[in-house]
Amino acid sequence: MGSPAAIHLEGLSHWFGSGGMRRQVLQGVDLTVAPGEVVLLTGPSGCGKTTLLTLVGALRQVQAGSVQVLGCQLAGASRRDRQRLRRSIGMIFQGHNLLRCLTAEQNVQMGSDLLPALGYRARRDQAREWLRAVGLGDQLHKLPHDLSGGQKQRVAIARALAAHPRLLLADEPTAALDSRSGREVAELLRRLARDNGCAVLMVTHDPRILDVADRLLRMEDGHLEEGGAPAVQPLATLAVE
């Protein structure tokens, strides 16, 4: 018998606003993502992609439908249950959300701090390894205001991966990166899925990385459609500084 789904959605619907301004942004979405699967989600701006990520990531309350994530039913879940689940989910959003007073290394170590079995030195070493993996091995001690937008995005990616998540949710993780860096990050996420059984659900408009996906999905006006199953290319070896 196979492993339970990392994500299983049935009839997920969501609305914003109230009264005459009430607008439905998700319309009966069904979706299953298996452990170790990489699913890329495309579609026009405002169609509901980010809303879907925030619901799966337990950042919003479920209004209608079933949302099972890593075995936890989020429909009707308490705040404490949602907080507990988020410890197993890595999230990469476009705003970076780095702490301005912490260095790149310290920001990434915040992800490692979610691993209670590790001591301080081990968490620090893991933070440095993840920064090297995203090509920032020479930027460990820089504060966010000394980093470019692309570098900040890579720090945010390293922080999400440092927590060893069972599920990774990413909103345009390669948008601020050049073609080489974007490709390396996409392949790093694919390797995380393959080697660690981490499910990856990624929103993207980047045509350069579509081939890392096991499945492509497209969202239009709150409806989800299968977009095909691209052949996954052999992964290139990441340069580690």
Tab-separated table of C-alpha atoms in Angstrom:
chain	number	residue	atom	x	y	z
A	1	MET	CA	0.000	0.000	0.000
A	2	GLY	CA	1.442	3.425	-1.016
A	3	SER	CA	2.167	6.324	1.265
A	4	PRO	CA	-0.736	8.667	2.053
A	5	ALA	CA	-0.944	11.788	-0.097
A	6	ALA	CA	0.987	14.849	1.028
A	7	ILE	CA	-1.900	16.998	-0.251
A	8	HIS	CA	-5.460	15.850	-0.878
A	9	LEU	CA	-8.084	18.468	-1.738
A	10	GLU	CA	-11.736	17.794	-2.478
A	11	GLY	CA	-14.197	20.511	-3.469
A	12	LEU	CA	-12.050	23.338	-2.102
A	13	SER	CA	-13.775	26.705	-2.565
A	14	HIS	CA	-12.862	30.104	-1.185
A	15	TRP	CA	-14.319	33.613	-1.241
A	16	PHE	CA	-13.056	37.103	-0.485
A	17	GLY	CA	-15.174	40.061	0.544
A	18	SER	CA	-18.752	40.172	1.753
A	19	GLY	CA	-22.178	41.225	0.562
A	20	GLY	CA	-22.203	42.620	-2.953
A	21	MET	CA	-18.390	42.589	-3.010
A	22	ARG	CA	-18.148	38.858	-2.265
A	23	ARG	CA	-16.063	37.139	-4.950
A	24	GLN	CA	-15.284	33.443	-5.363
A	25	VAL	CA	-11.597	32.829	-6.080
A	26	LEU	CA	-11.465	29.013	-5.848
A	27	GLN	CA	-14.227	26.880	-7.298
A	28	GLY	CA	-14.427	23.252	-6.222
A	29	VAL	CA	-10.730	22.455	-6.564
A	30	ASP	CA	-9.686	18.789	-6.403
A	31	LEU	CA	-5.987	17.959	-6.158
A	32	THR	CA	-3.754	15.152	-4.909
A	33	VAL	CA	0.025	15.453	-4.595
A	34	ALA	CA	2.078	12.430	-3.560
A	35	PRO	CA	5.203	12.460	-1.381
A	36	GLY	CA	8.237	13.101	-3.579
A	37	GLU	CA	6.173	14.590	-6.401
A	38	VAL	CA	6.923	17.966	-7.982
A	39	VAL	CA	3.815	19.756	-9.241
A	40	LEU	CA	4.034	23.113	-11.004
A	41	LEU	CA	1.006	25.408	-11.102
A	42	THR	CA	0.636	28.054	-13.797
A	43	GLY	CA	-2.075	30.523	-14.736
A	44	PRO	CA	-2.776	34.256	-15.065
A	45	SER	CA	-2.387	36.677	-12.187
A	46	GLY	CA	-5.407	36.815	-9.886
A	47	CYS	CA	-6.735	33.367	-10.780
A	48	GLY	CA	-6.330	31.922	-7.250
A	49	LYS	CA	-2.895	30.289	-7.291
A	50	THR	CA	-1.460	32.060	-4.242
A	51	THR	CA	-4.744	31.651	-2.351
A	52	LEU	CA	-4.476	27.916	-2.957
A	53	LEU	CA	-0.928	27.859	-1.559
A	54	THR	CA	-1.911	29.759	1.579
A	55	LEU	CA	-4.818	27.394	2.263
A	56	VAL	CA	-2.634	24.307	1.806
A	57	GLY	CA	0.018	25.974	3.987
A	58	ALA	CA	-2.482	26.427	6.840
A	59	LEU	CA	-2.194	30.220	6.637
A	60	ARG	CA	-5.924	30.722	6.030
A	61	GLN	CA	-8.994	29.046	7.447
A	62	VAL	CA	-10.759	26.651	5.099
A	63	GLN	CA	-14.221	27.951	4.171
A	64	ALA	CA	-15.588	25.048	2.102
A	65	GLY	CA	-14.305	21.646	1.052
A	66	SER	CA	-11.787	19.147	2.393
A	67	VAL	CA	-8.097	20.017	2.774
A	68	GLN	CA	-5.887	17.198	4.036
A	69	VAL	CA	-2.201	18.076	4.307
A	70	LEU	CA	0.349	15.581	5.646
A	71	GLY	CA	-2.503	13.609	7.181
A	72	CYS	CA	-4.069	16.622	8.935
A	73	GLN	CA	-7.577	17.784	8.035
A	74	LEU	CA	-7.504	21.581	7.927
A	75	ALA	CA	-11.247	22.108	7.528
A	76	GLY	CA	-12.283	23.032	11.066
A	77	ALA	CA	-8.730	22.709	12.437
A	78	SER	CA	-7.793	24.784	15.476
A	79	ARG	CA	-5.144	27.501	15.384
A	80	ARG	CA	-2.823	25.261	17.425
A	81	ASP	CA	-3.229	22.360	14.985
A	82	ARG	CA	-2.478	24.652	12.040
A	83	GLN	CA	0.611	26.021	13.787
A	84	ARG	CA	1.847	22.505	14.513
A	85	LEU	CA	1.376	21.471	10.885
A	86	ARG	CA	3.290	24.487	9.591
A	87	ARG	CA	6.424	23.177	11.296
A	88	SER	CA	6.499	20.421	8.655
A	89	ILE	CA	5.919	22.769	5.704
A	90	GLY	CA	8.546	24.870	3.977
A	91	MET	CA	7.202	28.072	2.406
A	92	ILE	CA	8.870	30.328	-0.143
A	93	PHE	CA	6.977	33.487	-1.032
A	94	GLN	CA	7.946	36.424	-3.225
A	95	GLY	CA	8.335	38.871	-0.339
A	96	HIS	CA	11.387	37.012	1.084
A	97	ASN	CA	10.316	37.829	4.685
A	98	LEU	CA	13.888	37.921	5.940
A	99	LEU	CA	14.650	39.459	9.324
A	100	ARG	CA	16.581	42.639	8.569
A	101	CYS	CA	18.689	42.497	11.741
A	102	LEU	CA	19.996	38.979	11.033
A	103	THR	CA	22.715	37.894	8.620
A	104	ALA	CA	22.039	35.504	5.762
A	105	GLU	CA	23.443	32.658	7.867
A	106	GLN	CA	21.288	33.570	10.877
A	107	ASN	CA	18.149	33.860	8.740
A	108	VAL	CA	18.720	30.383	7.337
A	109	GLN	CA	19.526	29.004	10.772
A	110	MET	CA	16.003	29.990	11.808
A	111	GLY	CA	14.845	27.117	9.595
A	112	SER	CA	17.278	24.708	11.246
A	113	ASP	CA	16.050	25.868	14.652
A	114	LEU	CA	12.828	23.953	13.952
A	115	LEU	CA	14.848	20.708	14.268
A	116	PRO	CA	14.956	20.119	18.050
A	117	ALA	CA	17.428	17.241	17.875
A	118	LEU	CA	20.226	19.452	16.529
A	119	GLY	CA	22.608	21.473	18.675
A	120	TYR	CA	23.651	25.023	17.864
A	121	ARG	CA	26.808	24.055	15.971
A	122	ALA	CA	24.968	21.498	13.827
A	123	ARG	CA	22.256	24.033	13.001
A	124	ARG	CA	24.873	26.614	12.047
A	125	ASP	CA	26.718	24.117	9.858
A	126	GLN	CA	23.491	23.118	8.108
A	127	ALA	CA	22.653	26.759	7.457
A	128	ARG	CA	26.043	27.227	5.806
A	129	GLU	CA	25.585	24.080	3.711
A	130	TRP	CA	22.209	25.266	2.394
A	131	LEU	CA	23.610	28.704	1.581
A	132	ARG	CA	26.436	27.080	-0.354
A	133	ALA	CA	23.891	24.899	-2.168
A	134	VAL	CA	22.071	27.996	-3.444
A	135	GLY	CA	25.319	29.682	-4.440
A	136	LEU	CA	25.731	32.052	-1.476
A	137	GLY	CA	28.652	30.467	0.325
A	138	ASP	CA	30.489	33.807	0.216
A	139	GLN	CA	27.579	35.858	1.566
A	140	LEU	CA	27.114	34.233	4.985
A	141	HIS	CA	27.592	37.339	7.101
A	142	LYS	CA	25.794	39.915	4.989
A	143	LEU	CA	22.588	41.548	6.179
A	144	PRO	CA	19.549	41.576	3.867
A	145	HIS	CA	20.026	45.256	2.926
A	146	ASP	CA	23.458	44.340	1.500
A	147	LEU	CA	22.001	41.609	-0.758
A	148	SER	CA	20.373	41.905	-4.173
A	149	GLY	CA	16.761	40.850	-4.703
A	150	GLY	CA	17.880	37.559	-6.231
A	151	GLN	CA	20.252	36.879	-3.344
A	152	LYS	CA	17.483	37.554	-0.813
A	153	GLN	CA	15.281	35.074	-2.650
A	154	ARG	CA	17.993	32.420	-2.463
A	155	VAL	CA	18.397	33.042	1.285
A	156	ALA	CA	14.634	32.550	1.688
A	157	ILE	CA	14.845	29.299	-0.285
A	158	ALA	CA	17.742	28.045	1.842
A	159	ARG	CA	15.832	28.921	5.030
A	160	ALA	CA	12.799	26.913	3.882
A	161	LEU	CA	14.944	23.903	3.004
A	162	ALA	CA	16.952	24.035	6.246
A	163	ALA	CA	13.899	22.866	8.203
A	164	HIS	CA	13.846	19.553	6.260
A	165	PRO	CA	10.182	20.020	5.310
A	166	ARG	CA	7.902	17.173	4.289
A	167	LEU	CA	6.048	19.577	1.988
A	168	LEU	CA	7.424	22.614	0.174
A	169	LEU	CA	5.135	25.376	-1.105
A	170	ALA	CA	6.770	27.929	-3.401
A	171	ASP	CA	5.326	31.051	-5.039
A	172	GLU	CA	7.475	32.140	-7.996
A	173	PRO	CA	10.761	31.059	-6.356
A	174	THR	CA	12.849	31.717	-9.496
A	175	ALA	CA	11.213	34.992	-10.592
A	176	ALA	CA	14.014	37.220	-9.253
A	177	LEU	CA	16.846	34.929	-10.384
A	178	ASP	CA	18.910	34.881	-13.544
A	179	SER	CA	18.633	31.853	-15.820
A	180	ARG	CA	21.551	29.941	-14.296
A	181	SER	CA	20.554	30.563	-10.675
A	182	GLY	CA	16.905	29.820	-11.417
A	183	ARG	CA	17.831	26.545	-13.045
A	184	GLU	CA	20.050	25.515	-10.125
A	185	VAL	CA	17.312	26.309	-7.599
A	186	ALA	CA	14.704	24.356	-9.579
A	187	GLU	CA	16.992	21.349	-9.756
A	188	LEU	CA	17.761	21.642	-6.041
A	189	LEU	CA	14.026	21.475	-5.282
A	190	ARG	CA	13.658	18.493	-7.604
A	191	ARG	CA	16.516	16.731	-5.813
A	192	LEU	CA	14.905	17.450	-2.432
A	193	ALA	CA	11.738	15.768	-3.656
A	194	ARG	CA	13.524	12.777	-5.137
A	195	ASP	CA	15.979	12.111	-2.294
A	196	ASN	CA	13.872	13.066	0.751
A	197	GLY	CA	10.339	12.280	-0.394
A	198	CYS	CA	9.341	15.931	0.025
A	199	ALA	CA	6.285	16.941	-1.995
A	200	VAL	CA	6.698	20.229	-3.897
A	201	LEU	CA	3.841	22.459	-5.074
A	202	MET	CA	5.215	25.456	-6.937
A	203	VAL	CA	3.492	28.415	-8.583
A	204	THR	CA	5.545	29.659	-11.528
A	205	HIS	CA	5.461	31.631	-14.753
A	206	ASP	CA	9.051	30.609	-15.558
A	207	PRO	CA	9.142	28.499	-18.765
A	208	ARG	CA	12.804	27.639	-18.121
A	209	ILE	CA	12.010	25.221	-15.293
A	210	LEU	CA	8.863	23.417	-16.449
A	211	ASP	CA	10.789	20.237	-17.243
A	212	VAL	CA	11.605	19.595	-13.554
A	213	ALA	CA	7.926	18.884	-12.883
A	214	ASP	CA	6.242	15.501	-12.650
A	215	ARG	CA	2.976	17.274	-13.489
A	216	LEU	CA	1.901	20.647	-14.790
A	217	LEU	CA	-1.389	22.147	-13.627
A	218	ARG	CA	-3.102	25.279	-14.864
A	219	MET	CA	-5.518	27.458	-12.930
A	220	GLU	CA	-8.053	29.674	-14.672
A	221	ASP	CA	-10.770	31.650	-12.874
A	222	GLY	CA	-10.486	29.459	-9.774
A	223	HIS	CA	-10.705	26.154	-11.682
A	224	LEU	CA	-7.810	23.680	-11.793
A	225	GLU	CA	-6.907	21.734	-14.939
A	226	GLU	CA	-4.226	19.186	-15.706
A	227	GLY	CA	-1.595	20.713	-17.946
A	228	GLY	CA	0.277	17.563	-18.923
A	229	ALA	CA	3.136	15.460	-17.589
A	230	PRO	CA	6.507	16.742	-18.835
A	231	ALA	CA	9.428	14.389	-19.088
A	232	VAL	CA	11.861	15.156	-16.272
A	233	GLN	CA	15.361	15.837	-17.559
A	234	PRO	CA	18.468	14.430	-15.843
A	235	LEU	CA	19.494	16.704	-13.014
A	236	ALA	CA	22.697	18.629	-13.421
A	237	THR	CA	25.190	18.583	-10.577
A	238	LEU	CA	24.955	21.741	-8.495
A	239	ALA	CA	28.126	23.688	-8.038
A	240	VAL	CA	28.882	24.027	-4.353
A	241	GLU	CA	31.176	26.821	-3.374
